[in-house]
Short mmCIF file of C-alpha atoms in Angstrom, two decimals:
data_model
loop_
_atom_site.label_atom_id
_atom_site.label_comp_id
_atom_site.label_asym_id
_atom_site.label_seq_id
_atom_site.Cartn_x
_atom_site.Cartn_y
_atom_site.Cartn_z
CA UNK A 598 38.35 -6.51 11.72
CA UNK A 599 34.96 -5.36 10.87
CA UNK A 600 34.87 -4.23 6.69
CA UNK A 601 31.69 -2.19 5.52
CA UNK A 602 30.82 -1.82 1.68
CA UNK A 603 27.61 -1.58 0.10
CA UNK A 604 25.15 -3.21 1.59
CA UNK A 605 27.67 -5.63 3.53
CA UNK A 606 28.64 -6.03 6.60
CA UNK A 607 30.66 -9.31 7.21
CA UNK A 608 32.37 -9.47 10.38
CA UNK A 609 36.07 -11.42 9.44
CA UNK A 610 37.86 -13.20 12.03
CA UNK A 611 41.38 -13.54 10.37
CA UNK A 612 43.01 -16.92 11.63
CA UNK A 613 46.42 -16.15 10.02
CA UNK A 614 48.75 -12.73 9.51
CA UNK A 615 47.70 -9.84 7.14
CA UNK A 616 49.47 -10.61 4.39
CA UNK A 617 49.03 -14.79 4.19
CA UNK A 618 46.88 -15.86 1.00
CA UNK A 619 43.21 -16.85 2.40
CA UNK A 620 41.47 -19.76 1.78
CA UNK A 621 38.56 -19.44 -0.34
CA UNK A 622 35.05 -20.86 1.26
CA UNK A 623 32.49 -22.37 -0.46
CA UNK A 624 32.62 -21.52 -3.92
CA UNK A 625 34.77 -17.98 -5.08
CA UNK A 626 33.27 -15.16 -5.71
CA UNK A 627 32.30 -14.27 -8.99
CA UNK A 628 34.55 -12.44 -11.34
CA UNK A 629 32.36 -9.48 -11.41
CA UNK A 630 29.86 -8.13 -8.97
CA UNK A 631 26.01 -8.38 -9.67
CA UNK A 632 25.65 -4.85 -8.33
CA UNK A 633 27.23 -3.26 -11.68
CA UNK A 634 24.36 -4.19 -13.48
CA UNK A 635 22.17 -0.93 -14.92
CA UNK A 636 19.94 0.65 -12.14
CA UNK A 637 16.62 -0.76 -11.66
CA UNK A 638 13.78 1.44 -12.57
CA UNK A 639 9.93 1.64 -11.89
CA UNK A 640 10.24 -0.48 -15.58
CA UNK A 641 12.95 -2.61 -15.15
CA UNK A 642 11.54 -6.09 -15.23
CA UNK A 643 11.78 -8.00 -12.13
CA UNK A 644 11.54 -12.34 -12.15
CA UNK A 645 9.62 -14.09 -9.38
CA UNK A 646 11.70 -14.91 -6.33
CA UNK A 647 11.81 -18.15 -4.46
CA UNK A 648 9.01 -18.56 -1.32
CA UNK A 649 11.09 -20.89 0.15
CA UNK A 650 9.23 -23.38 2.99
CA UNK A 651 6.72 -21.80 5.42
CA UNK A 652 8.80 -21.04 8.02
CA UNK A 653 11.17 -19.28 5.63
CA UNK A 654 8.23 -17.42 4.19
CA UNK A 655 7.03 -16.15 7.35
CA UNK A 656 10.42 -15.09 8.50
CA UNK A 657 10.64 -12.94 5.20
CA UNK A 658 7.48 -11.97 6.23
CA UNK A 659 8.36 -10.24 8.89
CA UNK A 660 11.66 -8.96 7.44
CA UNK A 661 9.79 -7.60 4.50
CA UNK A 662 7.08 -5.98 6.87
CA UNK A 663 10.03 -4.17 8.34
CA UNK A 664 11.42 -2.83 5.39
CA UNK A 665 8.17 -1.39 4.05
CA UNK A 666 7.79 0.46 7.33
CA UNK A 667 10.87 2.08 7.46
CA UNK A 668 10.62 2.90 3.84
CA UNK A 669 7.03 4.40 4.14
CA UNK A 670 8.45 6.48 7.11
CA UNK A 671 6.16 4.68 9.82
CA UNK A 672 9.13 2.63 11.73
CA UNK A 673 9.02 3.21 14.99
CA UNK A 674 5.48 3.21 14.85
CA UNK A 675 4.13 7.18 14.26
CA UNK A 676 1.27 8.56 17.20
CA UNK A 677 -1.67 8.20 15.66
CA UNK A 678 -3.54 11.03 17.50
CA UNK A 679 -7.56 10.40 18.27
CA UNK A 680 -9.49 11.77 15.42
CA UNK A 681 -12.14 14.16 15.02
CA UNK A 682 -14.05 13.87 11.99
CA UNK A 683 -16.24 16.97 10.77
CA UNK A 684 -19.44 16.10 9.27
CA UNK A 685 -20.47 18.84 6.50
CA UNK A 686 -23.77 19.24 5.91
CA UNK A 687 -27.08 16.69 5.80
CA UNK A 688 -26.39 13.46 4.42
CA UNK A 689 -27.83 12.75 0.85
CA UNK A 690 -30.53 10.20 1.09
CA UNK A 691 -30.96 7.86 -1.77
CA UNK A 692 -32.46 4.13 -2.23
CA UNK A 693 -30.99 2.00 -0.25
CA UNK A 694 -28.05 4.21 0.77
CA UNK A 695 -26.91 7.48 1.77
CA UNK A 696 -23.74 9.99 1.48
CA UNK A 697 -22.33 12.05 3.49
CA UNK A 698 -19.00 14.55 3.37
CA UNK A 699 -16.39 14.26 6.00
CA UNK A 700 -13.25 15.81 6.77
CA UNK A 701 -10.26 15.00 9.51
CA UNK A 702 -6.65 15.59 10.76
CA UNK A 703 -5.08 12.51 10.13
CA UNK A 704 -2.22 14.48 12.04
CA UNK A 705 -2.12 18.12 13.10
CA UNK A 706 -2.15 20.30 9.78
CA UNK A 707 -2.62 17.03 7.49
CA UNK A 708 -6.39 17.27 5.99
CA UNK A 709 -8.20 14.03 4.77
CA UNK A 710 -11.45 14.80 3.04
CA UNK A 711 -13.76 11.79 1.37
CA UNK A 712 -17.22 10.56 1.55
CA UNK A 713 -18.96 8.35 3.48
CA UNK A 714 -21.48 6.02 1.99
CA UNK A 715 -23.74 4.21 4.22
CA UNK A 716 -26.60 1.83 4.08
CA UNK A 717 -30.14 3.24 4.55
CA UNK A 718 -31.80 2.29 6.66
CA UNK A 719 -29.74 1.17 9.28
CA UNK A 720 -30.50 -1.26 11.22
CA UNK A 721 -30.35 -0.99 15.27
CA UNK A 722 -27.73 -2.92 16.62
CA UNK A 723 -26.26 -4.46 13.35
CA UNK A 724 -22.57 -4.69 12.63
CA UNK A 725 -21.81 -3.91 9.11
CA UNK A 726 -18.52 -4.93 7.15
CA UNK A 727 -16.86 -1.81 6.04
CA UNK A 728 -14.80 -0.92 2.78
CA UNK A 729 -11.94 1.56 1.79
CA UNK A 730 -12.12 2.66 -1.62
CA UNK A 731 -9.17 4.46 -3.04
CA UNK A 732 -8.94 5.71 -6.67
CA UNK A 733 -6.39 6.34 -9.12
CA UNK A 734 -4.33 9.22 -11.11
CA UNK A 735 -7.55 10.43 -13.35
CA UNK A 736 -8.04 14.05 -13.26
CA UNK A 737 -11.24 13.52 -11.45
CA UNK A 738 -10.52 11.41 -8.63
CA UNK A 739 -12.93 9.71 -6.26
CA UNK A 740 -15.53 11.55 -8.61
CA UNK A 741 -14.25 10.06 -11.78
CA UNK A 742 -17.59 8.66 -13.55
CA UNK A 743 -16.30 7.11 -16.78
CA UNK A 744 -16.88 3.96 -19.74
CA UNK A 745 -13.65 2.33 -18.13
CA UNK A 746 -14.02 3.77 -14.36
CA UNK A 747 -16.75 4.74 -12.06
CA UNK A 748 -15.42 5.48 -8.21
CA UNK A 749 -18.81 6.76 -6.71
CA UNK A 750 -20.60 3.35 -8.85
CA UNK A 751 -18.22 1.55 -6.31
CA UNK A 752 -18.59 2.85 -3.06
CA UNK A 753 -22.37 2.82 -3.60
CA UNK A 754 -22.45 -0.46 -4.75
CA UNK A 755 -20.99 -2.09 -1.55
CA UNK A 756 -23.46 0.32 0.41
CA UNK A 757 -26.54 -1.18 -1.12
CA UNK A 758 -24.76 -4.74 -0.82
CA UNK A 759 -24.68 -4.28 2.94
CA UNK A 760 -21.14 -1.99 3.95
CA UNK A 761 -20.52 0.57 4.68
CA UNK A 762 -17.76 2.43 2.42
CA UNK A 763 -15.49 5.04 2.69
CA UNK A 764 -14.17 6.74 -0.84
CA UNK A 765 -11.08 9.57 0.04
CA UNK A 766 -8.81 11.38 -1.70
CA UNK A 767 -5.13 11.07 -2.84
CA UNK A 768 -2.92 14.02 -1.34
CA UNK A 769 -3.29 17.16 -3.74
CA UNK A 770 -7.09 15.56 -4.65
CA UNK A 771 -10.06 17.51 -4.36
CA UNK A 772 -10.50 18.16 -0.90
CA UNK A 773 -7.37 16.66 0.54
CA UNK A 774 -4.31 18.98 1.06
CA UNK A 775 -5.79 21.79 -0.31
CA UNK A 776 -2.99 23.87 -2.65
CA UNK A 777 -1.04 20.64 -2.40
CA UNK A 778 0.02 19.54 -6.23
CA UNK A 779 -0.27 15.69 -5.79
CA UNK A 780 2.65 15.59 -8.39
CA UNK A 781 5.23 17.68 -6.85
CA UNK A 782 4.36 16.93 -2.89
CA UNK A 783 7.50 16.14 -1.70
CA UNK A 784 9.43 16.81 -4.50
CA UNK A 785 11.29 19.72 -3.52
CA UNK A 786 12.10 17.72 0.03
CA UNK A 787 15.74 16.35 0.30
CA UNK A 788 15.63 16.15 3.72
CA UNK A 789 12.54 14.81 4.44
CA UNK A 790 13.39 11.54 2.17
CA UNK A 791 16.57 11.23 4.37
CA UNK A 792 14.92 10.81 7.60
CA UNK A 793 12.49 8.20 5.23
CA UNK A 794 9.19 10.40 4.84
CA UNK A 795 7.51 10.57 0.97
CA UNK A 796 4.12 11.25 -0.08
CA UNK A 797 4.21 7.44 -0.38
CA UNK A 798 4.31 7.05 3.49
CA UNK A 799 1.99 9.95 4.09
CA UNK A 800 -0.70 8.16 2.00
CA UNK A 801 -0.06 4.79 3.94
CA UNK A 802 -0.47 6.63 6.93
CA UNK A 803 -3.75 8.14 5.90
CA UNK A 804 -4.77 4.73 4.58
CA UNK A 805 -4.23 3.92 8.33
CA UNK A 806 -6.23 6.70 9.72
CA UNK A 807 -8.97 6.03 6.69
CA UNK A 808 -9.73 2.62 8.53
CA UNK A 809 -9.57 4.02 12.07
CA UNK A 810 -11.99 6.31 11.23
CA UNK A 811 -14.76 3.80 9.74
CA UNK A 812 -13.51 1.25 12.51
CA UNK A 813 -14.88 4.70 15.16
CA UNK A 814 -18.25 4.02 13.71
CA UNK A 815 -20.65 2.44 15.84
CA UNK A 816 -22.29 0.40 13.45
CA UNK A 817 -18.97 -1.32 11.42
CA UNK A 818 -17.93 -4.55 12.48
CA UNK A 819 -13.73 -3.83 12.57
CA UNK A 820 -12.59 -7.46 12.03
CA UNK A 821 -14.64 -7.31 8.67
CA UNK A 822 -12.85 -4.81 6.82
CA UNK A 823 -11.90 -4.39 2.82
CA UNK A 824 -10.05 -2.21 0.58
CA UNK A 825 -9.88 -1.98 -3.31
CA UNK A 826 -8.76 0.65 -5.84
CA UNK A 827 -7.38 0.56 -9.23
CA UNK A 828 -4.13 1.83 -10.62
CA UNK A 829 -2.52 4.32 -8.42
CA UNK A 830 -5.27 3.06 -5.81
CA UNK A 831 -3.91 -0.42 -6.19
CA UNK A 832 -0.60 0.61 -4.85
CA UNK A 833 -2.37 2.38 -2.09
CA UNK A 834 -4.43 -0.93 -1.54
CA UNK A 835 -1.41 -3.54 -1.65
CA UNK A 836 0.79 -0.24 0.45
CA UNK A 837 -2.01 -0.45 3.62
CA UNK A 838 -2.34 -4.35 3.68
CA UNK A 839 1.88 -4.63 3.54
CA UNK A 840 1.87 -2.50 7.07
CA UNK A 841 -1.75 -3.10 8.06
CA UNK A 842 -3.10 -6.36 9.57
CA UNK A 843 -7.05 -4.83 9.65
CA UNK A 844 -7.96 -5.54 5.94
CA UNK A 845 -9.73 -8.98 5.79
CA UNK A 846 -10.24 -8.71 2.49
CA UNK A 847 -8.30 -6.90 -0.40
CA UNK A 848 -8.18 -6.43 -4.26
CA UNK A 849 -5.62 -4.28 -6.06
CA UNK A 850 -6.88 -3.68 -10.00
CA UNK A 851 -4.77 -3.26 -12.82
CA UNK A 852 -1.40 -2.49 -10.96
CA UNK A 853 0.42 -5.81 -9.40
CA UNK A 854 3.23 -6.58 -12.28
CA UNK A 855 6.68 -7.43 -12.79
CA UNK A 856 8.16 -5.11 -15.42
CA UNK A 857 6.21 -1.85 -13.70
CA UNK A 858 6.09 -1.33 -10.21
CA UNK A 859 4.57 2.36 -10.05
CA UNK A 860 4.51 5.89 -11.80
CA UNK A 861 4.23 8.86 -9.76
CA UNK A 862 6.22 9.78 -6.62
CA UNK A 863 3.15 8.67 -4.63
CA UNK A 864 4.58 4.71 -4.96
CA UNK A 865 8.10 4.50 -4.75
CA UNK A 866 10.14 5.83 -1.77
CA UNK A 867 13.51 5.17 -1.03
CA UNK A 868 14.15 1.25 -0.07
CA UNK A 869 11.04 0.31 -0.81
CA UNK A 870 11.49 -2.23 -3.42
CA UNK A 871 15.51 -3.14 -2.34
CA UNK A 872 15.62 -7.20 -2.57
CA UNK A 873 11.67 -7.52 -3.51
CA UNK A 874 8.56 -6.47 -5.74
CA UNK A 875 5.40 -5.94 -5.94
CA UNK A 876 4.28 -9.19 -5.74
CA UNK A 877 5.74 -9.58 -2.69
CA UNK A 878 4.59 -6.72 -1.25
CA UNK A 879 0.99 -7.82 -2.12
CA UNK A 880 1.62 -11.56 -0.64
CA UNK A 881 2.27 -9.46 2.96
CA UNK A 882 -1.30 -9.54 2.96
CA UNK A 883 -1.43 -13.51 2.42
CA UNK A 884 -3.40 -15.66 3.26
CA UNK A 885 -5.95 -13.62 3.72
CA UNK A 886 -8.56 -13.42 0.72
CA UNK A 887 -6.92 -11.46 -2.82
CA UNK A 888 -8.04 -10.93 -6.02
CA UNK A 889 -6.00 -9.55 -8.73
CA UNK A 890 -7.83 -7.87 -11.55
CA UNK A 891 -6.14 -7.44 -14.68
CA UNK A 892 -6.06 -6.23 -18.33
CA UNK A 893 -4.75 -6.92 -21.65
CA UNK A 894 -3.97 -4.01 -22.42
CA UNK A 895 -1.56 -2.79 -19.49
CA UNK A 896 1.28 -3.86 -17.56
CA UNK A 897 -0.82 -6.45 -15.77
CA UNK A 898 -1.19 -8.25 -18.99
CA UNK A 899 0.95 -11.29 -17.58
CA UNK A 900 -1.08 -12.02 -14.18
CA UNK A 901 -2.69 -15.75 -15.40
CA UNK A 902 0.91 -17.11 -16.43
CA UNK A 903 3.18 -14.91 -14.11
CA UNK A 904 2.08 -12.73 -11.30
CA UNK A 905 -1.16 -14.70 -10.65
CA UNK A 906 0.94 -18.17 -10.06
CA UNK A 907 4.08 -16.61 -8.08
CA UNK A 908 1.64 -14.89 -5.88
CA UNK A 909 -0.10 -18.43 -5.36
CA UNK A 910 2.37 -20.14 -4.50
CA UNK A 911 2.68 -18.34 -1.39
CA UNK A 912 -1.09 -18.78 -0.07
CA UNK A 913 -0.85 -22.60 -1.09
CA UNK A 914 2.70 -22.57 1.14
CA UNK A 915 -0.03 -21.51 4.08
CA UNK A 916 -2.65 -23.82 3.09
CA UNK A 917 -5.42 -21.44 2.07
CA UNK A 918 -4.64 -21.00 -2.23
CA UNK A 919 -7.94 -20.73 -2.94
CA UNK A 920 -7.66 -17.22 -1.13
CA UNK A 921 -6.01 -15.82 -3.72
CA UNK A 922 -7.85 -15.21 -7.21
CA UNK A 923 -7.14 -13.47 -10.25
CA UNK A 924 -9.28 -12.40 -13.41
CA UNK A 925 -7.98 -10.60 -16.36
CA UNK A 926 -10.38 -9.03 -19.24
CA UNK A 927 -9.47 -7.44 -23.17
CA UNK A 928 -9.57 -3.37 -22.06
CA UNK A 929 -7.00 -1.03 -21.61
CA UNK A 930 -6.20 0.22 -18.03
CA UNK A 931 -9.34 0.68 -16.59
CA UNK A 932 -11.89 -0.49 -13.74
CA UNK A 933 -14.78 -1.23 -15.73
CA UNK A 934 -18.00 -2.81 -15.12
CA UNK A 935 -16.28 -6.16 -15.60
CA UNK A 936 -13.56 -5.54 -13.41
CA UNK A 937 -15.77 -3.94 -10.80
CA UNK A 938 -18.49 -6.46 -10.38
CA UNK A 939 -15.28 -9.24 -10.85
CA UNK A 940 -14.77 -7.40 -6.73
CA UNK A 941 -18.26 -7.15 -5.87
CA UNK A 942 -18.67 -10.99 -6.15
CA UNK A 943 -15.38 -12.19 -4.27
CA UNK A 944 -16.19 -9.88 -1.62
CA UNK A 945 -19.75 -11.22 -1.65
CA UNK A 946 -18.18 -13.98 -0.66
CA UNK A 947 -15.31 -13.76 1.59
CA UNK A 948 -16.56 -9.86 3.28
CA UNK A 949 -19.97 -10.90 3.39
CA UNK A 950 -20.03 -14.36 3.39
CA UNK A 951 -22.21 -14.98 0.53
CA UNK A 952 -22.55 -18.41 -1.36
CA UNK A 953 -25.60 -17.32 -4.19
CA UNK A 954 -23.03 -14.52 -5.91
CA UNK A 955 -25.47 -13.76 -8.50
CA UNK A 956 -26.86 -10.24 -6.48
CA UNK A 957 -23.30 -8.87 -6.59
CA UNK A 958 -24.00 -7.01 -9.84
CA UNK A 959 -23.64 -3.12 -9.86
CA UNK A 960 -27.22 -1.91 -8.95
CA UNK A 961 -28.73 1.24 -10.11
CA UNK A 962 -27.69 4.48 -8.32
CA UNK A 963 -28.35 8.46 -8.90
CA UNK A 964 -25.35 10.39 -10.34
CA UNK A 965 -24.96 13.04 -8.67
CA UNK A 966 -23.47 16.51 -8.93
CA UNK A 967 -19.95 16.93 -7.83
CA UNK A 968 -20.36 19.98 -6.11
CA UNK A 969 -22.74 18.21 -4.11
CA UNK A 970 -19.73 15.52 -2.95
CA UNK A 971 -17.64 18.24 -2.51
CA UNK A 972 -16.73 18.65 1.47
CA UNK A 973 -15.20 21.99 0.96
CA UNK A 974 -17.08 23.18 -2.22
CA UNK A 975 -15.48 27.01 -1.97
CA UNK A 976 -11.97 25.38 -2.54
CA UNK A 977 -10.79 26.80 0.49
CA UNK A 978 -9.02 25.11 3.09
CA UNK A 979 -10.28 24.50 6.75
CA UNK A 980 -8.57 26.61 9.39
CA UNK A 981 -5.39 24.72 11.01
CA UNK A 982 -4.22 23.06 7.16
CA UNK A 983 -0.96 23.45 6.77
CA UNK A 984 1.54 24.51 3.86
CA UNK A 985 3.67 21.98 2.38
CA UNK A 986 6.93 23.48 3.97
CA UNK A 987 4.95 22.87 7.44
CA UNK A 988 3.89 19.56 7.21
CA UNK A 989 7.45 18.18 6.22
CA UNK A 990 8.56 20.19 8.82
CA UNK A 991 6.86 18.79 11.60
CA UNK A 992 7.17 15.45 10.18
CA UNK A 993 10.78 15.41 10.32
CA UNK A 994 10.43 16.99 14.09
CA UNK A 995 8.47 13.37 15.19
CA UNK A 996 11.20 11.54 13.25
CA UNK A 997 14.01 12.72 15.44
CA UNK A 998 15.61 9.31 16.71
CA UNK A 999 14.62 8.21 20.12
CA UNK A 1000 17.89 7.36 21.71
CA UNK A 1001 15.71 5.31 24.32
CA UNK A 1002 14.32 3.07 21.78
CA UNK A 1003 17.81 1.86 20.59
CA UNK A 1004 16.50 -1.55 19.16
CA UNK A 1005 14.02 0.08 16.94
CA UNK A 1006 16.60 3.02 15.79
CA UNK A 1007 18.98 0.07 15.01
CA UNK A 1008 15.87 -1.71 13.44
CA UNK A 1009 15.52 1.23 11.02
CA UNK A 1010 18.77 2.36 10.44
CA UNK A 1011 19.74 -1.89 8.85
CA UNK A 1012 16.76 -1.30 6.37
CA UNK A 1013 17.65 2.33 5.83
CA UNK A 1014 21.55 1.43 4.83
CA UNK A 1015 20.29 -2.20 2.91
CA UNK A 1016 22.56 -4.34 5.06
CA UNK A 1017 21.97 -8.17 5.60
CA UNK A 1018 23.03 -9.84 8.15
CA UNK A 1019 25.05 -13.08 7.52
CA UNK A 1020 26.29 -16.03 9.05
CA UNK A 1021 29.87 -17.28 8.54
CA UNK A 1022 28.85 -19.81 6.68
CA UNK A 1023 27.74 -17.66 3.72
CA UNK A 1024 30.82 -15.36 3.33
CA UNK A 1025 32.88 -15.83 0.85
CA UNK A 1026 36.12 -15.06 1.04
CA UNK A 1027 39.09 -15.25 -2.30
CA UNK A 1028 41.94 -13.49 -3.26
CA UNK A 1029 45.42 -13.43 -1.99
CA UNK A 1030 46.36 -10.73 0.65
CA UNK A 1031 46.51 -7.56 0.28
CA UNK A 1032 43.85 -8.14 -2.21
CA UNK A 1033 40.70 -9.27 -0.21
CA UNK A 1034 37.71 -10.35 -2.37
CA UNK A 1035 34.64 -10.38 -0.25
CA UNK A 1036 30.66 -11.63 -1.18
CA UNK A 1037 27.64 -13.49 -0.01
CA UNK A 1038 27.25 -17.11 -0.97
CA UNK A 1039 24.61 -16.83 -3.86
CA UNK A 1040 24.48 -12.87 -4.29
CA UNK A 1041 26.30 -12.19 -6.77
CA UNK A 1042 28.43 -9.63 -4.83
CA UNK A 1043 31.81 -9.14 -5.47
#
């Protein structure tokens, strides 16, 4: 007899008649079921789970990995079609770096826009570490030029350090989706959050495309690769390194916390935080180098005496804590000079290898105007974009299941429906017949 509730599935093999008491196993259930608790919310505090040994952790590893591919949409794994970037333009030449506007499908209809920042001059036949910068939910976007944020100070900053960096957009941004409202994208699409796309997985997926495209560049040196951005950028940071193993190097600001796990649409998505958090999520990218930048004066405020030593106890379980690093400075929610140059030095020294930090200070650079960044700078879209309505709908047309890939489809559909497997030796089983009382040993379920 095979009983299905929630997200249980116990298999029972009744040794007596329907209708004999059972025995209970292990201890009973309890007299009320965990699951009736309120609903958990993007503020609903969350308390630091057990690692467990190595092998355990790895084996949630690669459970967790799982569950934030289906939830992102990107489980089986979606074509990634080659790209062809459009260069717009000559590049801006500066001291010591240059800039230059780009554009690309990241799949047919889906625009990606950004800029490139390069050192100058290149040198022939040098591999240079490259680094994704994303930004977060400020009017402005990867132009924002502010007392507590500067995106452009960034990406030039690592390109006069020695990287080359890549600053994009957010969907609905500037020059990415065009006529897309980054707060309503997906919104109005029921359907499309059944079959387990969200703007949340489109953004991974672009995140993905971001580092193929520097990785196509001749002169970047793919197995040194970083990514950083602050706020909703964090997400998008600790998002690509959960489903990505290219990032060497990583450091979400201001956004890794217990008791707030995202604003906008952009980072949640169905499933995606079932049985974890964001801490977890970020330890997917363990134990490779991390630094956690925090403030006072935002949700992050706990990271030296919460987040910071749950997340290390992971990397020590792997033998590499000093990997993971955390700072924390009195400001509001921000990516200031601080926090930035807090970045520039631990990628000094684990993306560049550098043991004299002291040069990983933001270095002068020449604002410039933001027409000038702009790769489409009439506001109109390139020929081929598509409409919102279009892009879901040809999303949901690669999602169709693949009846010939039946372990992935049953892969997806376990995270999809929440289900756990479990051995016999967890059920638990109480009640007298024909009142059954079924739960997992240490759930909670009833």
């Amino acid at each position: 007899m095979i009983l299905r509730f929630g997200p249980l599935a116990l298999v029972l093999r009744a040794a007596t008649a329907w209708g004999q008491a059972m025995t209970p196993t292990r201890t009973a259930p309890p007299p009320t079921d965990a699951r009736q608790a309120p609903a958990r919310g993007i503020n609903t505090e969350t308390h630091p789970l057990p690692w467990g040994s190595p092998a355990a952790w790895q084996a949630r590893r690669a459970e967790l990995r799982e569950q934030m591919l289906v939830a992102a949409g990107l489980w089986p794994e979606v074509e990634r079609p080659p790209l062809q970037p459009h260069f717009v333009g000559e590049p801006i030449v500066r001291d010591g770096y240059t800039i230059e506007r780009v554009w690309f499908e990241t799949r047919p209809g889906m625009i990606l826009g950004g800029n490139l920042y390069r050192p100058y001059p290149l040198e022939p036949d040098r591999q240079y570490p490259a680094v994704l910068i994303t930004h977060g939910h400020g009017a402005e976007g990867r132009f924002v030029q502010s007392e507590i944020s500067n995106t452009p100070a960034r990406a030039i900053s690592f390109a006069k350090f020695g990287a080359v960096a890549f600053s994009y957009d957010m969907i609905g941004y500037l020059d990415t989706g065009l006529g897309l409202d980054h707060y309503t994208f997906g919104k109005d699409q029921p359907i499309a959050n059944l079959y387990g796309l969200s703007p949340l997985g489109l953004q991974t997926y672009n995140s993905q495309r971001a580092l193929d495209f520097v990785c196509s560049l001749p002169e970047v040196d793919p197995t040194r690769l970083g990514v950083t951005g602050q706020s909703g950028g964090g997400t998008q940071t600790f998002m690509l390194c959960a489903v990505d193993d290219r990032p060497l190097v990583a450091s979400p600001v201001v956004m890794v916390s217990l008791h707030m796990a995202g604003g906008c649409i952009c980072e949640n998505a169905p499933g995606l935080r079932v049985g974890t958090d964001n801490v977890q999520i970020t330890a997917l990218h363990s134990p490779k180098p991390l630094l956690l930048v925090a403030a006072k004066g935002d949700w992050t405020k706990n990271t030296p005496t919460v987040e910071g030593p749950y997340a290390k106890e992971v990397w020590a379980l792997q033998g590499a804590p000093d990997n993971l690093d955390w700072v924390i400075f009195e400001a509001p929610h921000n990516n200031n000079l601080q926090s930035r140059e807090a970045v520039y030095a631990f990628f000094g020294r684990h993306l560049f290898g550098a043991t004299d930090l002291s040069a990983y200070r933001e270095p002068a650079w020449t604002i410039e105007p933001d027409e000038d960044l702009l790769v489409f700078p009439d506001r109109q879209p390139p020929p081929g974009q598509w409409a919102e309505d279009a892009i879901w709908a040809a999303w949901r047309a690669q999602a169709q299941p693949d009846f010939g890939r039946l372990a992935e489809l049953g892969i997806g559909l376990r995270h999809s429906l929440a289900v756990e497997p479990v051995a016999p030796s967890a059920a638990l089983i109480g009640g007298t017949a024909p009142h059954l009382v079924l739960g997992r040993d240490g759930s909670g379920e009833r």
